[in-house]
PDB file of C-alpha atoms in Angstrom:
ATOM      1  CA  MET A  18      17.411  22.853   2.257  1.00 44.00           C
ATOM      2  CA  GLU A  19      20.336  24.326   0.331  1.00 44.00           C
ATOM      3  CA  LYS A  20      19.787  27.616  -1.462  1.00 43.00           C
ATOM      4  CA  ILE A  21      21.502  28.868  -4.590  1.00 41.00           C
ATOM      5  CA  SER A  22      21.059  32.562  -5.438  1.00 42.00           C
ATOM      6  CA  GLY A  23      18.222  32.746  -2.928  1.00 43.00           C
ATOM      7  CA  LYS A  24      16.337  29.805  -4.444  1.00 45.00           C
ATOM      8  CA  SER A  25      15.835  26.351  -2.970  1.00 58.00           C
ATOM      9  CA  TRP A  26      17.818  23.573  -4.634  1.00 69.00           C
ATOM     10  CA  HIS A  27      15.844  20.495  -5.634  1.00 79.00           C
ATOM     11  CA  SER A  28      17.111  17.080  -6.672  1.00 83.00           C
ATOM     12  CA  ILE A  29      14.856  15.111  -9.004  1.00 85.00           C
ATOM     13  CA  PRO A  30      16.831  11.837  -8.495  1.00 87.00           C
ATOM     14  CA  GLU A  31      16.236  12.165  -4.751  1.00 89.00           C
ATOM     15  CA  TYR A  32      12.503  12.679  -5.309  1.00 88.00           C
ATOM     16  CA  GLU A  33      12.427   9.729  -7.714  1.00 87.00           C
ATOM     17  CA  ALA A  34      14.080   7.559  -5.054  1.00 89.00           C
ATOM     18  CA  LEU A  35      11.516   8.642  -2.449  1.00 88.00           C
ATOM     19  CA  ARG A  36       8.568   7.875  -4.724  1.00 85.00           C
ATOM     20  CA  ALA A  37       9.992   4.548  -5.855  1.00 85.00           C
ATOM     21  CA  LEU A  38      10.689   3.473  -2.274  1.00 85.00           C
ATOM     22  CA  ILE A  39       7.158   4.368  -1.159  1.00 82.00           C
ATOM     23  CA  GLN A  40       5.633   2.557  -4.126  1.00 76.00           C
ATOM     24  CA  THR A  41       7.724  -0.621  -3.995  1.00 78.00           C
ATOM     25  CA  GLY A  42       8.360  -0.911  -0.251  1.00 76.00           C
ATOM     26  CA  THR A  43      12.014  -1.986  -0.392  1.00 82.00           C
ATOM     27  CA  ALA A  44      15.283  -0.403  -1.478  1.00 85.00           C
ATOM     28  CA  THR A  45      16.001  -3.405  -3.691  1.00 86.00           C
ATOM     29  CA  ALA A  46      12.714  -3.103  -5.574  1.00 83.00           C
ATOM     30  CA  ALA A  47      13.019   0.685  -5.787  1.00 83.00           C
ATOM     31  CA  ALA A  48      16.494   0.335  -7.285  1.00 86.00           C
ATOM     32  CA  ALA A  49      15.232  -2.175  -9.848  1.00 84.00           C
ATOM     33  CA  SER A  50      12.339   0.097 -10.861  1.00 79.00           C
ATOM     34  CA  LEU A  51      14.685   3.029 -11.460  1.00 82.00           C
ATOM     35  CA  GLY A  52      17.546   1.023 -12.960  1.00 82.00           C
ATOM     36  CA  VAL A  53      20.071   2.091 -10.315  1.00 84.00           C
ATOM     37  CA  SER A  54      21.931   0.367  -7.497  1.00 87.00           C
ATOM     38  CA  GLN A  55      20.481  -0.184  -4.043  1.00 88.00           C
ATOM     39  CA  SER A  56      23.254   1.945  -2.574  1.00 89.00           C
ATOM     40  CA  ALA A  57      22.219   4.794  -4.877  1.00 89.00           C
ATOM     41  CA  ILE A  58      18.700   4.653  -3.430  1.00 90.00           C
ATOM     42  CA  SER A  59      20.060   4.704   0.125  1.00 88.00           C
ATOM     43  CA  ARG A  60      22.352   7.649  -0.658  1.00 90.00           C
ATOM     44  CA  SER A  61      19.523   9.606  -2.271  1.00 90.00           C
ATOM     45  CA  ILE A  62      17.202   9.087   0.699  1.00 89.00           C
ATOM     46  CA  SER A  63      19.920   9.978   3.222  1.00 90.00           C
ATOM     47  CA  SER A  64      20.808  13.108   1.243  1.00 90.00           C
ATOM     48  CA  LEU A  65      17.157  14.138   0.965  1.00 89.00           C
ATOM     49  CA  GLU A  66      16.548  13.672   4.691  1.00 88.00           C
ATOM     50  CA  ALA A  67      19.689  15.623   5.569  1.00 88.00           C
ATOM     51  CA  ARG A  68      18.876  18.424   3.125  1.00 86.00           C
ATOM     52  CA  MET A  69      15.269  18.751   4.224  1.00 87.00           C
ATOM     53  CA  GLY A  70      15.988  18.168   7.906  1.00 87.00           C
ATOM     54  CA  ARG A  71      13.254  15.532   8.185  1.00 88.00           C
ATOM     55  CA  THR A  72      12.948  11.790   8.594  1.00 89.00           C
ATOM     56  CA  TYR A  73      11.112  10.229   5.663  1.00 88.00           C
ATOM     57  CA  PHE A  74      11.547   6.551   6.499  1.00 88.00           C
ATOM     58  CA  GLU A  75      11.615   4.768   9.828  1.00 85.00           C
ATOM     59  CA  ARG A  76      14.121   1.973   9.927  1.00 75.00           C
ATOM     60  CA  THR A  77      12.861  -0.858  12.156  1.00 70.00           C
ATOM     61  CA  SER A  78      13.790  -4.539  11.993  1.00 66.00           C
ATOM     62  CA  GLY A  79      15.321  -4.144   8.573  1.00 65.00           C
ATOM     63  CA  ARG A  80      12.186  -2.540   7.081  1.00 70.00           C
ATOM     64  CA  LEU A  81      11.717   0.968   5.747  1.00 76.00           C
ATOM     65  CA  THR A  82       8.335   2.456   6.580  1.00 82.00           C
ATOM     66  CA  PRO A  83       7.413   5.875   5.123  1.00 84.00           C
ATOM     67  CA  THR A  84       6.545   8.526   7.685  1.00 87.00           C
ATOM     68  CA  GLN A  85       3.664  10.949   7.381  1.00 84.00           C
ATOM     69  CA  GLU A  86       6.167  13.572   6.181  1.00 87.00           C
ATOM     70  CA  ALA A  87       7.169  11.249   3.340  1.00 86.00           C
ATOM     71  CA  MET A  88       3.556  10.683   2.298  1.00 82.00           C
ATOM     72  CA  THR A  89       2.863  14.431   2.358  1.00 82.00           C
ATOM     73  CA  LEU A  90       5.936  15.215   0.257  1.00 86.00           C
ATOM     74  CA  ASN A  91       5.065  12.437  -2.169  1.00 79.00           C
ATOM     75  CA  ARG A  92       1.606  13.902  -2.760  1.00 74.00           C
ATOM     76  CA  ARG A  93       3.129  17.334  -3.359  1.00 78.00           C
ATOM     77  CA  LEU A  94       5.480  15.835  -5.920  1.00 81.00           C
ATOM     78  CA  ASP A  95       2.623  14.566  -8.086  1.00 73.00           C
ATOM     79  CA  SER A  96       2.303  17.876  -9.911  1.00 71.00           C
ATOM     80  CA  LEU A  97       6.076  18.043 -10.464  1.00 77.00           C
ATOM     81  CA  PHE A  98       6.246  14.637 -12.089  1.00 75.00           C
ATOM     82  CA  ASP A  99       3.100  15.315 -14.087  1.00 68.00           C
ATOM     83  CA  ALA A 100       4.845  18.417 -15.419  1.00 71.00           C
ATOM     84  CA  LEU A 101       7.931  16.375 -16.277  1.00 71.00           C
ATOM     85  CA  ASP A 102       5.730  13.898 -18.134  1.00 66.00           C
ATOM     86  CA  LEU A 103       4.330  16.764 -20.174  1.00 61.00           C
ATOM     87  CA  ILE A 104       7.827  17.962 -21.021  1.00 65.00           C
ATOM     88  CA  ASP A 105       8.825  14.478 -22.123  1.00 58.00           C
ATOM     89  CA  GLY A 106       5.596  13.774 -23.979  1.00 55.00           C
ATOM     90  CA  THR A 107       2.677  15.601 -25.501  1.00 51.00           C
ATOM     91  CA  SER A 108       1.461  18.988 -24.321  1.00 48.00           C
ATOM     92  CA  GLU A 109      -2.053  17.680 -23.670  1.00 56.00           C
ATOM     93  CA  PRO A 110      -3.112  14.927 -21.245  1.00 58.00           C
ATOM     94  CA  VAL A 111      -3.452  11.607 -23.005  1.00 65.00           C
ATOM     95  CA  GLU A 112      -6.859   9.976 -22.670  1.00 78.00           C
ATOM     96  CA  GLU A 113      -6.382   6.444 -21.403  1.00 86.00           C
ATOM     97  CA  THR A 114      -8.676   3.645 -20.275  1.00 90.00           C
ATOM     98  CA  LEU A 115      -7.891   1.394 -17.325  1.00 93.00           C
ATOM     99  CA  HIS A 116      -9.338  -2.102 -17.648  1.00 94.00           C
ATOM    100  CA  LEU A 117      -9.696  -3.174 -14.023  1.00 95.00           C
ATOM    101  CA  HIS A 118     -10.951  -6.509 -12.695  1.00 95.00           C
ATOM    102  CA  ALA A 119     -11.769  -7.344  -9.064  1.00 93.00           C
ATOM    103  CA  PRO A 120     -13.912  -9.668  -6.911  1.00 89.00           C
ATOM    104  CA  PRO A 121     -17.219  -8.367  -5.484  1.00 85.00           C
ATOM    105  CA  SER A 122     -15.784  -7.826  -1.987  1.00 83.00           C
ATOM    106  CA  PHE A 123     -13.362  -5.241  -3.390  1.00 88.00           C
ATOM    107  CA  ALA A 124     -15.527  -3.766  -6.125  1.00 86.00           C
ATOM    108  CA  HIS A 125     -18.595  -3.072  -3.980  1.00 80.00           C
ATOM    109  CA  THR A 126     -17.004  -1.992  -0.704  1.00 77.00           C
ATOM    110  CA  PHE A 127     -13.755  -0.282  -1.617  1.00 87.00           C
ATOM    111  CA  LEU A 128     -13.008   0.342  -5.277  1.00 91.00           C
ATOM    112  CA  VAL A 129     -16.104   2.386  -6.119  1.00 88.00           C
ATOM    113  CA  ASP A 130     -15.069   5.248  -3.822  1.00 89.00           C
ATOM    114  CA  GLN A 131     -11.411   5.025  -4.821  1.00 91.00           C
ATOM    115  CA  ILE A 132     -12.171   4.995  -8.544  1.00 93.00           C
ATOM    116  CA  GLY A 133     -14.410   8.032  -8.126  1.00 91.00           C
ATOM    117  CA  ARG A 134     -11.656   9.978  -6.406  1.00 90.00           C
ATOM    118  CA  PHE A 135      -9.082   8.805  -8.958  1.00 91.00           C
ATOM    119  CA  LEU A 136     -11.204  10.029 -11.876  1.00 91.00           C
ATOM    120  CA  GLN A 137     -11.897  13.360 -10.201  1.00 90.00           C
ATOM    121  CA  MET A 138      -8.146  13.886  -9.870  1.00 86.00           C
ATOM    122  CA  ASN A 139      -7.486  12.598 -13.399  1.00 86.00           C
ATOM    123  CA  PRO A 140     -10.413  13.693 -15.592  1.00 87.00           C
ATOM    124  CA  HIS A 141      -8.632  12.558 -18.774  1.00 88.00           C
ATOM    125  CA  PHE A 142      -8.681   8.949 -17.563  1.00 91.00           C
ATOM    126  CA  TYR A 143     -11.485   6.431 -17.939  1.00 91.00           C
ATOM    127  CA  VAL A 144     -12.024   3.233 -15.944  1.00 93.00           C
ATOM    128  CA  ARG A 145     -13.772   0.065 -17.031  1.00 93.00           C
ATOM    129  CA  LEU A 146     -14.450  -2.088 -13.956  1.00 93.00           C
ATOM    130  CA  GLU A 147     -15.400  -5.745 -14.279  1.00 92.00           C
ATOM    131  CA  VAL A 148     -16.455  -7.866 -11.329  1.00 91.00           C
ATOM    132  CA  GLY A 149     -15.755 -11.589 -11.140  1.00 88.00           C
ATOM    133  CA  THR A 150     -14.341 -14.402  -9.073  1.00 85.00           C
ATOM    134  CA  SER A 151     -10.674 -14.450  -8.115  1.00 85.00           C
ATOM    135  CA  GLU A 152     -10.076 -17.076 -10.790  1.00 87.00           C
ATOM    136  CA  GLU A 153     -11.731 -14.868 -13.403  1.00 91.00           C
ATOM    137  CA  VAL A 154      -9.602 -11.916 -12.306  1.00 92.00           C
ATOM    138  CA  ALA A 155      -6.386 -13.897 -12.753  1.00 90.00           C
ATOM    139  CA  ARG A 156      -7.472 -15.274 -16.113  1.00 91.00           C
ATOM    140  CA  ALA A 157      -8.457 -11.830 -17.436  1.00 92.00           C
ATOM    141  CA  VAL A 158      -5.057 -10.400 -16.531  1.00 92.00           C
ATOM    142  CA  LEU A 159      -3.202 -13.387 -18.008  1.00 90.00           C
ATOM    143  CA  GLU A 160      -5.158 -13.092 -21.241  1.00 90.00           C
ATOM    144  CA  GLN A 161      -4.508  -9.321 -21.223  1.00 88.00           C
ATOM    145  CA  ARG A 162      -8.209  -8.497 -21.265  1.00 92.00           C
ATOM    146  CA  SER A 163      -7.570  -6.499 -18.078  1.00 93.00           C
ATOM    147  CA  ASP A 164      -4.635  -4.200 -17.358  1.00 93.00           C
ATOM    148  CA  LEU A 165      -4.859  -4.669 -13.618  1.00 94.00           C
ATOM    149  CA  GLY A 166      -6.446  -7.031 -11.135  1.00 94.00           C
ATOM    150  CA  LEU A 167      -6.944  -6.819  -7.386  1.00 92.00           C
ATOM    151  CA  CYS A 168      -7.271 -10.034  -5.421  1.00 87.00           C
ATOM    152  CA  SER A 169      -6.650 -11.637  -2.013  1.00 84.00           C
ATOM    153  CA  VAL A 170      -5.984 -15.117  -3.421  1.00 78.00           C
ATOM    154  CA  ASP A 171      -2.361 -16.035  -4.109  1.00 76.00           C
ATOM    155  CA  TYR A 172      -1.843 -17.159  -7.697  1.00 74.00           C
ATOM    156  CA  SER A 173       1.590 -18.449  -8.711  1.00 76.00           C
ATOM    157  CA  ARG A 174       1.349 -18.756 -12.461  1.00 77.00           C
ATOM    158  CA  ALA A 175       3.706 -18.182 -15.344  1.00 77.00           C
ATOM    159  CA  GLY A 176       3.013 -14.839 -16.964  1.00 81.00           C
ATOM    160  CA  LEU A 177       1.312 -13.381 -13.879  1.00 86.00           C
ATOM    161  CA  LYS A 178       3.053 -10.963 -11.538  1.00 86.00           C
ATOM    162  CA  GLN A 179       1.665 -10.121  -8.093  1.00 88.00           C
ATOM    163  CA  LEU A 180       2.576  -6.828  -6.437  1.00 89.00           C
ATOM    164  CA  PRO A 181       1.882  -6.493  -2.682  1.00 89.00           C
ATOM    165  CA  PHE A 182      -0.770  -3.982  -1.651  1.00 90.00           C
ATOM    166  CA  ARG A 183      -2.178  -4.782   1.816  1.00 89.00           C
ATOM    167  CA  SER A 184      -2.002  -7.539   4.403  1.00 90.00           C
ATOM    168  CA  ALA A 185      -4.434  -8.379   7.195  1.00 91.00           C
ATOM    169  CA  ARG A 186      -5.015 -10.907   9.968  1.00 91.00           C
ATOM    170  CA  ALA A 187      -8.279 -12.813  10.265  1.00 93.00           C
ATOM    171  CA  VAL A 188     -11.142 -11.483  12.378  1.00 94.00           C
ATOM    172  CA  CYS A 189     -14.360 -12.970  13.692  1.00 95.00           C
ATOM    173  CA  ALA A 190     -17.398 -11.136  12.372  1.00 95.00           C
ATOM    174  CA  MET A 191     -20.585 -11.218  14.431  1.00 94.00           C
ATOM    175  CA  ALA A 192     -23.626  -9.198  15.405  1.00 94.00           C
ATOM    176  CA  ARG A 193     -23.084  -6.564  18.060  1.00 93.00           C
ATOM    177  CA  ASP A 194     -25.255  -8.439  20.587  1.00 93.00           C
ATOM    178  CA  HIS A 195     -23.494 -11.775  20.084  1.00 94.00           C
ATOM    179  CA  PRO A 196     -21.991 -13.142  23.351  1.00 94.00           C
ATOM    180  CA  LEU A 197     -18.513 -13.360  21.804  1.00 94.00           C
ATOM    181  CA  ALA A 198     -18.612  -9.631  21.038  1.00 92.00           C
ATOM    182  CA  GLU A 199     -17.882  -9.006  24.711  1.00 92.00           C
ATOM    183  CA  ARG A 200     -14.369 -10.439  24.255  1.00 93.00           C
ATOM    184  CA  GLU A 201     -11.320  -8.456  23.151  1.00 93.00           C
ATOM    185  CA  GLU A 202     -10.067 -11.342  21.019  1.00 93.00           C
ATOM    186  CA  ILE A 203     -11.269 -14.784  20.024  1.00 95.00           C
ATOM    187  CA  HIS A 204      -9.331 -18.046  19.965  1.00 96.00           C
ATOM    188  CA  PRO A 205     -10.220 -21.179  17.974  1.00 96.00           C
ATOM    189  CA  ALA A 206     -11.355 -22.954  21.160  1.00 95.00           C
ATOM    190  CA  ASP A 207     -13.872 -20.154  21.782  1.00 95.00           C
ATOM    191  CA  LEU A 208     -15.803 -21.226  18.680  1.00 94.00           C
ATOM    192  CA  ASP A 209     -16.677 -24.632  20.166  1.00 94.00           C
ATOM    193  CA  GLY A 210     -20.458 -25.049  19.971  1.00 93.00           C
ATOM    194  CA  GLN A 211     -20.960 -21.831  17.979  1.00 94.00           C
ATOM    195  CA  ASP A 212     -23.068 -21.374  14.844  1.00 94.00           C
ATOM    196  CA  LEU A 213     -20.583 -20.769  12.025  1.00 95.00           C
ATOM    197  CA  ILE A 214     -20.893 -19.150   8.622  1.00 94.00           C
ATOM    198  CA  THR A 215     -18.032 -20.420   6.528  1.00 93.00           C
ATOM    199  CA  PHE A 216     -16.749 -20.677   2.979  1.00 91.00           C
ATOM    200  CA  LEU A 217     -17.515 -23.288   0.363  1.00 90.00           C
ATOM    201  CA  PRO A 218     -15.582 -26.578   0.676  1.00 88.00           C
ATOM    202  CA  ARG A 219     -13.687 -25.945  -2.576  1.00 86.00           C
ATOM    203  CA  GLN A 220     -12.098 -22.756  -1.227  1.00 83.00           C
ATOM    204  CA  THR A 221      -8.611 -22.831   0.302  1.00 82.00           C
ATOM    205  CA  ARG A 222      -9.611 -20.746   3.325  1.00 86.00           C
ATOM    206  CA  ARG A 223     -12.289 -23.266   4.257  1.00 89.00           C
ATOM    207  CA  GLY A 224      -9.777 -26.088   4.549  1.00 90.00           C
ATOM    208  CA  GLN A 225      -7.390 -23.904   6.520  1.00 91.00           C
ATOM    209  CA  LEU A 226     -10.051 -22.965   9.065  1.00 93.00           C
ATOM    210  CA  ASP A 227     -11.320 -26.556   9.328  1.00 92.00           C
ATOM    211  CA  ARG A 228      -7.819 -27.726  10.277  1.00 94.00           C
ATOM    212  CA  ILE A 229      -7.408 -24.995  12.884  1.00 94.00           C
ATOM    213  CA  LEU A 230     -10.743 -25.817  14.500  1.00 93.00           C
ATOM    214  CA  ALA A 231      -9.951 -29.531  14.487  1.00 93.00           C
ATOM    215  CA  GLN A 232      -6.620 -28.934  16.221  1.00 93.00           C
ATOM    216  CA  ALA A 233      -8.423 -26.867  18.886  1.00 93.00           C
ATOM    217  CA  GLN A 234     -11.092 -29.609  19.201  1.00 93.00           C
ATOM    218  CA  SER A 235     -13.761 -27.036  18.454  1.00 92.00           C
ATOM    219  CA  ARG A 236     -16.971 -28.485  17.100  1.00 94.00           C
ATOM    220  CA  VAL A 237     -19.041 -25.885  15.338  1.00 93.00           C
ATOM    221  CA  HIS A 238     -22.532 -25.925  13.866  1.00 94.00           C
ATOM    222  CA  LEU A 239     -22.425 -24.911  10.185  1.00 93.00           C
ATOM    223  CA  VAL A 240     -25.414 -22.714   9.375  1.00 93.00           C
ATOM    224  CA  ALA A 241     -24.356 -21.319   5.983  1.00 93.00           C
ATOM    225  CA  GLU A 242     -21.668 -21.642   3.321  1.00 93.00           C
ATOM    226  CA  VAL A 243     -20.783 -18.671   1.129  1.00 91.00           C
ATOM    227  CA  SER A 244     -18.235 -17.750  -1.528  1.00 85.00           C
ATOM    228  CA  THR A 245     -17.185 -14.260  -0.368  1.00 83.00           C
ATOM    229  CA  SER A 246     -16.167 -12.506   2.844  1.00 85.00           C
ATOM    230  CA  PHE A 247     -18.734  -9.825   2.096  1.00 85.00           C
ATOM    231  CA  ALA A 248     -21.586 -12.341   2.110  1.00 88.00           C
ATOM    232  CA  ALA A 249     -20.233 -14.017   5.256  1.00 91.00           C
ATOM    233  CA  ALA A 250     -20.077 -10.697   7.106  1.00 90.00           C
ATOM    234  CA  GLU A 251     -23.575  -9.741   5.973  1.00 90.00           C
ATOM    235  CA  PHE A 252     -24.971 -13.030   7.273  1.00 93.00           C
ATOM    236  CA  ALA A 253     -23.097 -12.579  10.554  1.00 93.00           C
ATOM    237  CA  SER A 254     -24.504  -9.076  10.990  1.00 92.00           C
ATOM    238  CA  THR A 255     -28.053 -10.512  11.013  1.00 92.00           C
ATOM    239  CA  GLY A 256     -27.236 -12.655  14.060  1.00 92.00           C
ATOM    240  CA  LEU A 257     -27.109 -15.910  12.113  1.00 93.00           C
ATOM    241  CA  GLY A 258     -23.733 -16.841  13.580  1.00 94.00           C
ATOM    242  CA  VAL A 259     -20.004 -16.101  13.585  1.00 96.00           C
ATOM    243  CA  SER A 260     -17.721 -15.998  10.565  1.00 95.00           C
ATOM    244  CA  VAL A 261     -13.940 -15.866  10.210  1.00 95.00           C
ATOM    245  CA  VAL A 262     -13.164 -13.381   7.442  1.00 93.00           C
ATOM    246  CA  ASN A 263     -10.609 -11.088   5.878  1.00 90.00           C
ATOM    247  CA  PRO A 264     -11.449  -7.629   7.283  1.00 90.00           C
ATOM    248  CA  PHE A 265      -9.983  -5.794   4.293  1.00 89.00           C
ATOM    249  CA  PRO A 266     -11.716  -4.109   2.642  1.00 88.00           C
ATOM    250  CA  ILE A 267     -15.206  -4.960   3.959  1.00 85.00           C
ATOM    251  CA  HIS A 268     -14.683  -2.957   7.160  1.00 84.00           C
ATOM    252  CA  TYR A 269     -14.860   0.268   5.130  1.00 80.00           C
ATOM    253  CA  ARG A 270     -18.612  -0.224   4.794  1.00 77.00           C
ATOM    254  CA  LYS A 271     -19.211  -2.365   7.835  1.00 77.00           C
ATOM    255  CA  PRO A 272     -22.830  -2.205   9.035  1.00 75.00           C
ATOM    256  CA  GLU A 273     -23.240  -0.598  12.450  1.00 82.00           C
ATOM    257  CA  ARG A 274     -24.718  -3.826  13.821  1.00 90.00           C
ATOM    258  CA  LEU A 275     -21.582  -5.792  12.846  1.00 91.00           C
ATOM    259  CA  GLU A 276     -18.579  -6.267  15.135  1.00 92.00           C
ATOM    260  CA  PHE A 277     -15.052  -7.498  14.381  1.00 94.00           C
ATOM    261  CA  ARG A 278     -12.769  -9.174  16.916  1.00 94.00           C
ATOM    262  CA  PRO A 279      -9.207 -10.392  16.224  1.00 94.00           C
ATOM    263  CA  PHE A 280      -9.088 -14.142  15.600  1.00 95.00           C
ATOM    264  CA  ILE A 281      -5.918 -15.474  17.216  1.00 94.00           C
ATOM    265  CA  ALA A 282      -4.878 -18.055  14.647  1.00 92.00           C
ATOM    266  CA  PRO A 283      -2.246 -18.288  11.894  1.00 92.00           C
ATOM    267  CA  ILE A 284      -4.486 -16.965   9.128  1.00 90.00           C
ATOM    268  CA  THR A 285      -3.011 -14.103   7.116  1.00 89.00           C
ATOM    269  CA  TYR A 286      -4.528 -12.479   4.058  1.00 89.00           C
ATOM    270  CA  ARG A 287      -2.468 -10.712   1.418  1.00 90.00           C
ATOM    271  CA  VAL A 288      -4.095  -8.411  -1.084  1.00 91.00           C
ATOM    272  CA  ASN A 289      -2.117  -8.126  -4.296  1.00 91.00           C
ATOM    273  CA  PHE A 290      -2.234  -6.219  -7.517  1.00 93.00           C
ATOM    274  CA  MET A 291      -2.116  -8.543 -10.525  1.00 92.00           C
ATOM    275  CA  VAL A 292      -0.429  -7.550 -13.777  1.00 90.00           C
ATOM    276  CA  ALA A 293       0.734  -9.477 -16.803  1.00 87.00           C
ATOM    277  CA  ASP A 294       4.422 -10.300 -16.659  1.00 81.00           C
ATOM    278  CA  THR A 295       4.703 -10.442 -20.435  1.00 75.00           C
ATOM    279  CA  ARG A 296       4.205  -6.744 -21.185  1.00 75.00           C
ATOM    280  CA  PRO A 297       4.974  -3.370 -19.577  1.00 74.00           C
ATOM    281  CA  VAL A 298       2.435  -2.198 -17.023  1.00 82.00           C
ATOM    282  CA  PRO A 299       0.348   0.568 -18.661  1.00 85.00           C
ATOM    283  CA  ARG A 300       0.918   4.067 -17.332  1.00 84.00           C
ATOM    284  CA  ILE A 301      -2.698   4.383 -16.164  1.00 89.00           C
ATOM    285  CA  ALA A 302      -2.391   1.114 -14.200  1.00 90.00           C
ATOM    286  CA  ARG A 303       0.760   2.387 -12.507  1.00 87.00           C
ATOM    287  CA  ALA A 304      -1.052   5.629 -11.690  1.00 88.00           C
ATOM    288  CA  PHE A 305      -3.998   3.786 -10.151  1.00 92.00           C
ATOM    289  CA  MET A 306      -1.767   1.529  -8.037  1.00 91.00           C
ATOM    290  CA  ARG A 307       0.058   4.614  -6.796  1.00 88.00           C
ATOM    291  CA  HIS A 308      -3.283   6.260  -6.045  1.00 89.00           C
ATOM    292  CA  LEU A 309      -4.489   3.307  -3.939  1.00 90.00           C
ATOM    293  CA  ARG A 310      -1.220   3.143  -2.024  1.00 88.00           C
ATOM    294  CA  LEU A 311      -1.375   6.848  -1.264  1.00 84.00           C
ATOM    295  CA  TYR A 312      -5.061   7.274  -0.471  1.00 86.00           C
ATOM    296  CA  THR A 313      -6.110   4.024   1.204  1.00 86.00           C
ATOM    297  CA  PRO A 314      -6.913   5.130   4.770  1.00 81.00           C
ATOM    298  CA  ASN A 315      -4.982   3.647   7.661  1.00 78.00           C
ATOM    299  CA  ASP A 316      -6.974   1.241   9.795  1.00 80.00           C
ATOM    300  CA  ARG A 317      -6.461  -1.156  12.685  1.00 83.00           C
ATOM    301  CA  PHE A 318      -7.275  -4.257  10.668  1.00 83.00           C
ATOM    302  CA  SER A 319      -4.702  -4.095   7.860  1.00 85.00           C
ATOM    303  CA  GLU A 320      -1.360  -2.631   6.914  1.00 83.00           C
ATOM    304  CA  LYS A 321       0.653  -1.985   3.787  1.00 81.00           C
ATOM    305  CA  GLY A 322       1.581  -5.238   2.120  1.00 69.00           C
TER     306      GLY A 322
END
């Protein structure tokens, strides 16, 4: 790091580029969020890495993945940018309320802990959490009754913007003593003759799984139909049968008697933030999205979206 008169020299534009690139995931999106060119983002990151003598992003297959050093620096920069916000705005923290909407699988297994940590770190904030179906989440955001939604169902609607958060591949959930738990991975053909807990016929994932099983000529015995991955996994943990589910975020509170095995089939889940495209995203919503991206633990079932 360069020193001037014995003091370290810091570049706020470089730090802004780092934070924007971590938050958005691509140089193009980072440039758009800061109102600069993509080349300016690349120059800032290269200059920061050279000045600090560290690698902050790994460049593989055209993607930029933040390193642990980048995540550590980003957390340390929180206080700096909070101070800059105070300089630009009022001298006291502004009390704000986040209206958040999410399905039960997220609210009960993931968001409760994250919201608690978020409020401990930001005591001037307040969160109002509503739980509903994915359709209700999308409608609440569109009607601007909620500032932010979190959902694993893809909604392409006018006025609704989806921002990637996590992605995951399907797993088979089953009790620990289930015969299939002895396998490292499970293929569609392995489900032939198995008791299956699946989703309701009206849900997109049900039709997708039905087609995959039909192509593999797997005939299963349906023992239960449910509306959420959480319910499916709970049923599976009792030994009722096997279920193909999205492991994120239910694995965070997975019962000890429940096992997950990779399901080798083209089923991918994408968890997105939902915001209204017709108004600026509230500052508290941006802060909470940044919090989730920074503090969601790494796991072997999902990755950054």
